[in-house]
Coordinates of C-alpha atoms in Angstrom, one line a residue:
M1306 CA -53.4 -33.7 10.5
F1307 CA -54.3 -30.1 11.3
T1308 CA -57.0 -29.0 13.8
S1309 CA -58.1 -25.4 13.6
I1310 CA -60.0 -23.8 16.5
F1311 CA -61.7 -20.5 16.2
S1312 CA -63.2 -18.7 19.3
I1313 CA -64.5 -15.3 20.1
P1314 CA -64.0 -14.2 23.7
G1315 CA -66.9 -12.6 25.5
P1316 CA -70.4 -13.4 26.7
A1317 CA -72.6 -15.7 24.7
R1318 CA -74.7 -13.1 23.1
P1319 CA -75.2 -11.7 19.6
W1320 CA -72.3 -9.7 18.4
P1321 CA -72.9 -6.0 18.2
W1322 CA -71.1 -6.0 14.8
P1323 CA -72.9 -5.0 11.7
K1324 CA -74.1 -7.8 9.4
A1325 CA -71.6 -6.7 6.7
A1326 CA -68.8 -7.3 9.2
H1327 CA -70.1 -10.8 9.9
R1328 CA -70.1 -11.7 6.2
A1329 CA -66.6 -10.4 5.8
L1330 CA -65.3 -12.4 8.7
A1331 CA -67.0 -15.6 7.4
L1332 CA -65.5 -15.0 4.0
V1333 CA -62.0 -14.6 5.4
L1334 CA -62.3 -17.7 7.6
G1335 CA -63.7 -19.9 4.9
T1336 CA -61.1 -18.9 2.3
G1337 CA -58.3 -19.5 4.8
L1338 CA -59.7 -22.9 5.8
A1339 CA -60.1 -24.0 2.1
G1340 CA -56.5 -23.0 1.4
L1341 CA -55.3 -24.9 4.4
L1342 CA -57.1 -28.1 3.4
S1343 CA -55.9 -27.8 -0.2
A1344 CA -52.3 -27.4 0.9
C1345 CA -52.6 -30.5 3.0
G1346 CA -54.0 -32.7 0.3
G1347 CA -57.5 -32.5 1.7
G1348 CA -60.8 -33.6 0.2
L1349 CA -61.3 -30.5 -1.9
A1350 CA -59.1 -31.7 -4.8
P1351 CA -60.8 -34.0 -7.4
A1352 CA -59.7 -37.8 -7.7
A1353 CA -57.6 -38.9 -10.8
L1354 CA -59.5 -41.2 -13.3
A1355 CA -58.1 -43.8 -15.8
K1356 CA -58.5 -42.7 -19.4
S1357 CA -60.4 -44.6 -22.1
Q1358 CA -58.7 -46.0 -25.2
T1359 CA -59.9 -47.4 -28.6
L1360 CA -58.5 -50.0 -31.0
Q1361 CA -58.2 -49.8 -34.8
F1362 CA -57.3 -52.6 -37.3
G1363 CA -55.0 -52.1 -40.2
P1364 CA -56.1 -53.3 -43.7
A1365 CA -57.2 -56.9 -43.8
P1366 CA -54.5 -59.1 -45.4
A1367 CA -55.2 -61.6 -48.2
L1368 CA -55.6 -65.1 -46.6
F1369 CA -55.2 -68.3 -48.7
L1370 CA -56.1 -71.8 -47.6
G1371 CA -53.1 -73.5 -45.9
Q1372 CA -51.1 -70.3 -45.8
S1373 CA -50.5 -67.6 -43.2
A1374 CA -50.7 -63.8 -43.0
Q1375 CA -50.0 -61.0 -40.5
L1376 CA -52.7 -59.0 -38.8
S1377 CA -52.1 -55.4 -37.6
A1378 CA -54.0 -53.3 -35.0
T1379 CA -53.1 -50.3 -32.8
A1380 CA -54.4 -48.9 -29.6
S1381 CA -54.9 -45.1 -29.1
S1382 CA -53.1 -45.5 -25.9
G1383 CA -50.0 -46.8 -27.7
L1384 CA -50.1 -50.0 -25.6
S1385 CA -49.5 -53.3 -27.4
V1386 CA -52.5 -55.2 -28.8
S1387 CA -53.2 -59.0 -28.5
F1388 CA -55.1 -61.1 -31.0
S1389 CA -57.3 -64.2 -30.9
S1390 CA -59.5 -66.3 -33.2
L1391 CA -63.3 -66.3 -32.8
T1392 CA -63.6 -69.0 -35.5
P1393 CA -61.0 -71.6 -34.6
A1394 CA -62.3 -74.2 -37.1
V1395 CA -61.5 -71.8 -39.9
C1396 CA -58.3 -70.1 -38.7
Q1397 CA -55.7 -70.1 -36.0
V1398 CA -54.4 -66.8 -34.6
L1399 CA -51.3 -66.4 -32.4
D1400 CA -51.2 -63.6 -29.8
T1401 CA -48.8 -61.7 -32.0
G1402 CA -51.4 -61.6 -34.8
R1403 CA -50.0 -64.4 -37.0
V1404 CA -53.1 -66.0 -38.6
T1405 CA -53.1 -69.3 -40.4
A1406 CA -56.1 -70.5 -42.6
L1407 CA -57.2 -74.0 -41.8
N1408 CA -60.4 -74.2 -43.8
T1409 CA -62.3 -72.1 -46.3
G1410 CA -64.9 -69.7 -45.0
S1411 CA -65.0 -66.5 -42.9
C1412 CA -62.1 -66.1 -40.4
V1413 CA -63.1 -63.7 -37.5
V1414 CA -60.3 -62.3 -35.4
A1415 CA -60.5 -60.2 -32.2
A1416 CA -58.1 -57.5 -31.0
N1417 CA -57.9 -56.7 -27.3
Q1418 CA -56.0 -54.3 -25.0
A1419 CA -56.3 -54.9 -21.2
G1420 CA -55.3 -51.5 -20.1
N1421 CA -53.1 -50.4 -17.2
A1422 CA -53.0 -47.9 -14.3
D1423 CA -53.5 -45.0 -16.7
Y1424 CA -55.9 -46.6 -19.3
Q1425 CA -59.1 -48.5 -19.0
P1426 CA -59.4 -51.8 -21.0
A1427 CA -60.3 -51.1 -24.6
P1428 CA -63.6 -52.4 -26.1
Q1429 CA -62.9 -55.6 -28.1
L1430 CA -62.6 -55.0 -31.9
T1431 CA -63.1 -57.7 -34.6
Q1432 CA -62.1 -58.1 -38.2
S1433 CA -63.3 -60.7 -40.8
L1434 CA -61.1 -62.2 -43.4
S1435 CA -62.3 -64.5 -46.2
V1436 CA -60.2 -67.6 -46.7
Q1437 CA -59.6 -67.9 -50.4
T1438 CA -58.4 -70.8 -52.6
Q1439 CA -55.8 -69.9 -55.3
G1440 CA -56.7 -70.4 -58.9
L1441 CA -55.0 -73.3 -60.7
A1442 CA -52.7 -72.7 -63.6
A1443 CA -53.3 -74.5 -66.9
Q1444 CA -50.8 -77.0 -68.3
S1445 CA -50.3 -79.1 -71.5
I1446 CA -48.4 -82.2 -72.5
R1447 CA -46.3 -82.8 -75.6
F1448 CA -44.8 -86.0 -76.9
G1449 CA -41.3 -86.3 -78.3
T1450 CA -40.4 -88.1 -81.6
A1451 CA -42.0 -91.6 -81.8
P1452 CA -39.3 -94.3 -81.6
A1453 CA -39.1 -97.4 -83.8
L1454 CA -40.6 -100.5 -82.2
T1455 CA -40.2 -104.1 -83.4
L1456 CA -42.1 -107.3 -82.4
G1457 CA -40.7 -108.5 -79.1
G1458 CA -38.6 -105.4 -78.7
S1459 CA -38.8 -102.4 -76.5
A1460 CA -38.5 -98.6 -77.0
T1461 CA -39.0 -95.6 -74.8
V1462 CA -41.5 -92.8 -75.5
T1463 CA -41.0 -89.4 -73.9
A1464 CA -43.6 -86.8 -73.0
M1465 CA -43.2 -83.6 -71.0
A1466 CA -45.8 -81.4 -69.2
S1467 CA -45.4 -77.6 -69.5
S1468 CA -45.7 -77.5 -65.7
G1469 CA -42.6 -79.6 -65.2
L1470 CA -44.6 -82.2 -63.3
A1471 CA -44.1 -86.0 -63.9
V1472 CA -46.2 -87.6 -66.7
R1473 CA -47.8 -91.0 -66.5
Y1474 CA -48.2 -93.3 -69.5
G1475 CA -50.7 -95.9 -70.5
S1476 CA -51.6 -98.1 -73.5
L1477 CA -54.9 -97.9 -75.4
T1478 CA -53.9 -101.1 -77.3
P1479 CA -52.8 -103.6 -74.6
Q1480 CA -53.0 -106.5 -77.1
V1481 CA -50.4 -104.9 -79.2
C1482 CA -48.1 -103.2 -76.6
T1483 CA -47.6 -102.6 -72.9
V1484 CA -46.2 -99.4 -71.4
D1485 CA -44.4 -98.7 -68.1
A1486 CA -46.5 -96.0 -66.4
T1487 CA -43.6 -93.9 -65.1
R1488 CA -40.7 -94.7 -67.4
G1489 CA -42.6 -94.8 -70.8
L1490 CA -40.9 -98.1 -71.7
V1491 CA -43.0 -99.8 -74.5
Q1492 CA -42.9 -103.5 -75.2
G1493 CA -44.1 -104.7 -78.6
L1494 CA -46.3 -107.8 -78.2
A1495 CA -48.0 -108.1 -81.6
L1496 CA -47.8 -106.5 -85.1
G1497 CA -50.0 -103.5 -85.5
S1498 CA -50.5 -100.0 -84.2
C1499 CA -49.5 -99.3 -80.6
T1500 CA -51.3 -96.2 -79.1
V1501 CA -49.7 -94.7 -76.0
T1502 CA -51.3 -92.1 -73.7
A1503 CA -49.8 -89.4 -71.5
D1504 CA -51.5 -87.8 -68.6
Q1505 CA -50.7 -85.3 -65.8
A1506 CA -53.2 -85.1 -62.9
G1507 CA -52.2 -81.6 -61.6
N1508 CA -51.5 -80.5 -58.1
D1509 CA -52.2 -77.6 -55.7
L1510 CA -50.9 -75.1 -58.4
Y1511 CA -51.8 -76.7 -61.7
A1512 CA -55.0 -78.1 -63.1
A1513 CA -55.1 -81.5 -64.8
A1514 CA -53.7 -81.6 -68.3
A1515 CA -55.7 -82.9 -71.3
Q1516 CA -54.7 -86.4 -72.3
V1517 CA -52.5 -86.7 -75.4
T1518 CA -51.6 -89.8 -77.5
Q1519 CA -48.8 -91.1 -79.7
T1520 CA -49.0 -94.1 -82.1
L1521 CA -46.1 -96.4 -82.9
A1522 CA -46.1 -99.1 -85.6
V1523 CA -44.9 -102.5 -84.2
S1524 CA -43.0 -103.9 -87.1
P1525 CA -41.5 -107.4 -87.6
A1526 CA -37.9 -108.0 -87.0
S1527 CA -35.8 -108.7 -90.2
S1528 CA -34.6 -112.1 -88.8
Q1529 CA -34.3 -114.0 -85.6
G1530 CA -31.2 -113.8 -83.5
V1531 CA -29.9 -112.6 -80.2
P1532 CA -31.1 -109.2 -79.0
E1533 CA -29.2 -106.0 -79.9
A1534 CA -27.3 -104.0 -77.3
P1535 CA -29.6 -102.0 -75.0
T1536 CA -29.6 -98.3 -75.6
G1537 CA -30.7 -95.1 -73.8
L1538 CA -29.5 -96.4 -70.4
K1539 CA -29.7 -94.2 -67.3
A1540 CA -28.4 -95.0 -63.8
R1541 CA -29.0 -93.3 -60.5
L1542 CA -28.4 -94.1 -56.8
G1543 CA -31.3 -95.9 -55.0
T1544 CA -32.6 -95.0 -51.6
D1545 CA -29.0 -94.9 -50.3
A1546 CA -25.5 -95.1 -51.7
R1547 CA -25.5 -98.9 -51.5
T1548 CA -28.0 -99.5 -54.4
V1549 CA -28.1 -98.5 -58.0
V1550 CA -31.3 -98.3 -60.2
I1551 CA -30.8 -98.7 -64.0
S1552 CA -33.4 -98.0 -66.6
I1553 CA -33.3 -99.0 -70.3
G1554 CA -34.4 -96.8 -73.2
G1555 CA -34.8 -99.5 -75.8
T1556 CA -33.6 -102.8 -77.1
G1557 CA -33.8 -104.5 -80.5
S1558 CA -35.3 -108.0 -79.8
G1559 CA -33.5 -109.9 -82.6
G1560 CA -36.9 -111.1 -83.8
S1561 CA -37.7 -113.1 -80.6
P1562 CA -39.2 -111.6 -77.4
I1563 CA -36.7 -110.4 -74.8
T1564 CA -37.1 -112.5 -71.7
A1565 CA -34.5 -111.0 -69.3
Y1566 CA -31.8 -108.4 -68.7
Q1567 CA -28.4 -109.0 -67.2
V1568 CA -26.4 -106.1 -65.6
S1569 CA -22.7 -106.1 -64.6
S1570 CA -20.4 -103.6 -63.0
V1571 CA -17.3 -101.9 -64.5
P1572 CA -14.9 -102.8 -63.0
A1573 CA -16.2 -106.3 -62.7
G1574 CA -17.4 -107.9 -59.4
L1575 CA -21.1 -107.0 -59.1
S1576 CA -24.1 -108.3 -61.2
A1577 CA -27.8 -108.8 -61.2
S1578 CA -30.5 -110.2 -63.5
V1579 CA -34.2 -109.3 -63.9
N1580 CA -37.2 -110.4 -66.0
A1581 CA -37.9 -108.3 -69.1
G1582 CA -41.2 -107.0 -67.6
A1583 CA -39.5 -105.3 -64.6
S1584 CA -39.8 -101.5 -64.6
A1585 CA -36.1 -101.1 -63.7
I1586 CA -33.0 -103.0 -62.7
Q1587 CA -31.9 -102.6 -59.1
V1588 CA -28.5 -103.7 -58.0
S1589 CA -27.2 -104.0 -54.4
C1590 CA -23.6 -103.2 -54.1
G1591 CA -23.2 -104.6 -50.5
G1592 CA -21.2 -101.5 -49.6
S1593 CA -20.8 -98.2 -51.4
C1594 CA -21.6 -98.2 -55.1
A1595 CA -19.2 -95.3 -55.7
G1596 CA -16.6 -95.9 -58.4
Y1597 CA -18.7 -98.3 -60.5
A1598 CA -20.2 -97.9 -64.1
W1599 CA -22.6 -100.5 -65.4
V1600 CA -23.4 -102.5 -68.6
V1601 CA -26.6 -104.3 -69.6
N1602 CA -27.2 -107.4 -71.8
A1603 CA -30.6 -108.5 -73.2
V1604 CA -31.6 -112.1 -73.3
N1605 CA -34.1 -113.9 -75.6
A1606 CA -34.7 -117.5 -76.7
Q1607 CA -31.7 -117.3 -79.1
G1608 CA -29.2 -116.3 -76.4
T1609 CA -27.6 -113.3 -74.8
G1610 CA -27.0 -110.2 -76.9
P1611 CA -24.0 -107.8 -76.7
A1612 CA -23.5 -105.5 -73.8
S1613 CA -24.5 -101.9 -73.8
E1614 CA -22.1 -99.0 -73.5
P1615 CA -21.1 -98.4 -69.9
V1616 CA -23.4 -96.0 -68.1
Q1617 CA -22.2 -93.8 -65.2
V1618 CA -24.4 -93.4 -62.1
I1619 CA -25.7 -89.8 -62.1
T1620 CA -28.2 -88.7 -59.4
D1621 CA -30.0 -85.3 -59.6
Y1622 CA -30.8 -83.5 -56.4
Q1623 CA -33.0 -80.4 -55.8
V1624 CA -33.2 -78.2 -52.7
I1625 CA -36.1 -75.8 -52.0
T1626 CA -35.9 -73.6 -49.0
T1627 CA -38.6 -71.0 -48.0
F1628 CA -37.8 -67.9 -45.9
Y1629 CA -40.7 -66.4 -44.1
E1630 CA -41.2 -62.7 -44.9
P1631 CA -43.7 -61.2 -42.4
Q1632 CA -44.0 -57.9 -44.3
T1633 CA -45.0 -59.4 -47.7
Q1634 CA -47.4 -62.1 -46.8
P1635 CA -48.6 -64.4 -48.4
N1636 CA -45.4 -64.1 -50.5
N1637 CA -42.2 -65.5 -49.0
S1638 CA -38.6 -65.5 -50.3
I1639 CA -37.8 -68.9 -51.9
F1640 CA -34.5 -70.5 -52.8
T1641 CA -34.5 -73.3 -55.4
G1642 CA -31.2 -75.1 -56.0
S1643 CA -30.1 -78.2 -57.9
F1644 CA -27.0 -80.2 -58.6
S1645 CA -26.0 -83.6 -60.1
F1646 CA -23.7 -86.1 -58.3
N1647 CA -21.8 -88.6 -60.4
S1648 CA -20.9 -91.4 -58.0
T1649 CA -18.9 -93.2 -60.7
T1650 CA -16.4 -90.4 -61.0
R1651 CA -17.2 -89.0 -57.5
S1652 CA -17.8 -85.5 -58.9
V1653 CA -20.5 -82.8 -58.7
S1654 CA -21.8 -80.8 -61.7
G1655 CA -24.6 -78.5 -62.6
L1656 CA -24.6 -76.7 -59.3
S1657 CA -27.1 -73.8 -59.7
G1658 CA -29.6 -71.9 -57.6
L1659 CA -32.3 -69.2 -57.9
L1660 CA -33.4 -66.9 -55.1
T1661 CA -36.8 -65.2 -55.5
E1662 CA -36.8 -62.4 -53.0
S1663 CA -40.0 -60.9 -51.6
M1664 CA -39.6 -57.3 -50.5
T1665 CA -41.6 -54.3 -49.6
D1666 CA -39.5 -52.1 -51.9
T1667 CA -37.9 -52.7 -55.3
P1668 CA -37.5 -56.5 -55.4
M1669 CA -34.4 -58.5 -56.3
T1670 CA -35.5 -60.8 -59.1
T1671 CA -32.7 -63.5 -59.2
V1672 CA -29.5 -64.3 -57.5
P1673 CA -27.4 -66.8 -59.5
L1674 CA -25.4 -69.5 -57.6
S1675 CA -22.3 -71.0 -59.2
R1676 CA -19.7 -73.5 -58.0
Q1677 CA -16.0 -72.7 -58.3
G1678 CA -13.2 -75.2 -58.1

């Protein structure tokens, strides 16, 4: 702290100096005092004030129901921006700007910047996004060739949807034939025309397909005898490696309705029996089912028919993995892989994969995956 004292010696009376001299002295003293105060950080210097800042959103991303997108916003100060949702029933927003659509409607998000020692808080800025539903793709169903069907016998119809989704079957003539809804196994109950339907209900990506039908003639058997050997067998592992599920494509009835199926392992040691109306034959192996093939015999009132050709147990697997790509939302990179495991021979085949890469530059379309050795 500085204290400056100015005094003029002499009697307390008006100075005999001219007025111009008085003004000059005052100017000199005032200028010196101001300089002294300024040099010492005195009250003549103005106080520093925090600067204002503004926010600006980037382009609004597309937002689809059940999916996520990335928001972008910048502050003129260069400080980081935080985000929040003003419509939590419609969308959820993380502080980082990751927004997820919960329901259809208008999703309103807010951007904020709290400021610091140099910048004042920015006025809040909002952005509205419309939550959209993706359009559903069309699909169609086509039947394969109609199989022969005899009275009391069975045959399998096949139909495929262009979407690759599973088809369900039904019978429009239940007095003539019955149909297993998932396998397409048809049982001939009476002579006449058997009409089978195929439907596909659609999902989040595909609309329901138009129903298609196929007609089979149920013909009489040439004579009565034991059933023929079952054909078109398929076997796969059940819920774990200790069970096997076997399906039958078709069986000639021998002129008398089939009442049961018997299944045996190759090599021998395991067996099971089910009624003819069962949708599939499930066998419990006790331990592992690895190393076994299976044969099936059909039974009617005339006796037990010959065994089918041995069927190996082949189970198909599919792996789908999604890799989140923040720069290309709502599109992600997706890997789809598949392989088949033959538990009879303990071998793997058909190992393949497809990677659909989502990029901001020239995209990679496919990356093949192959198995060696």
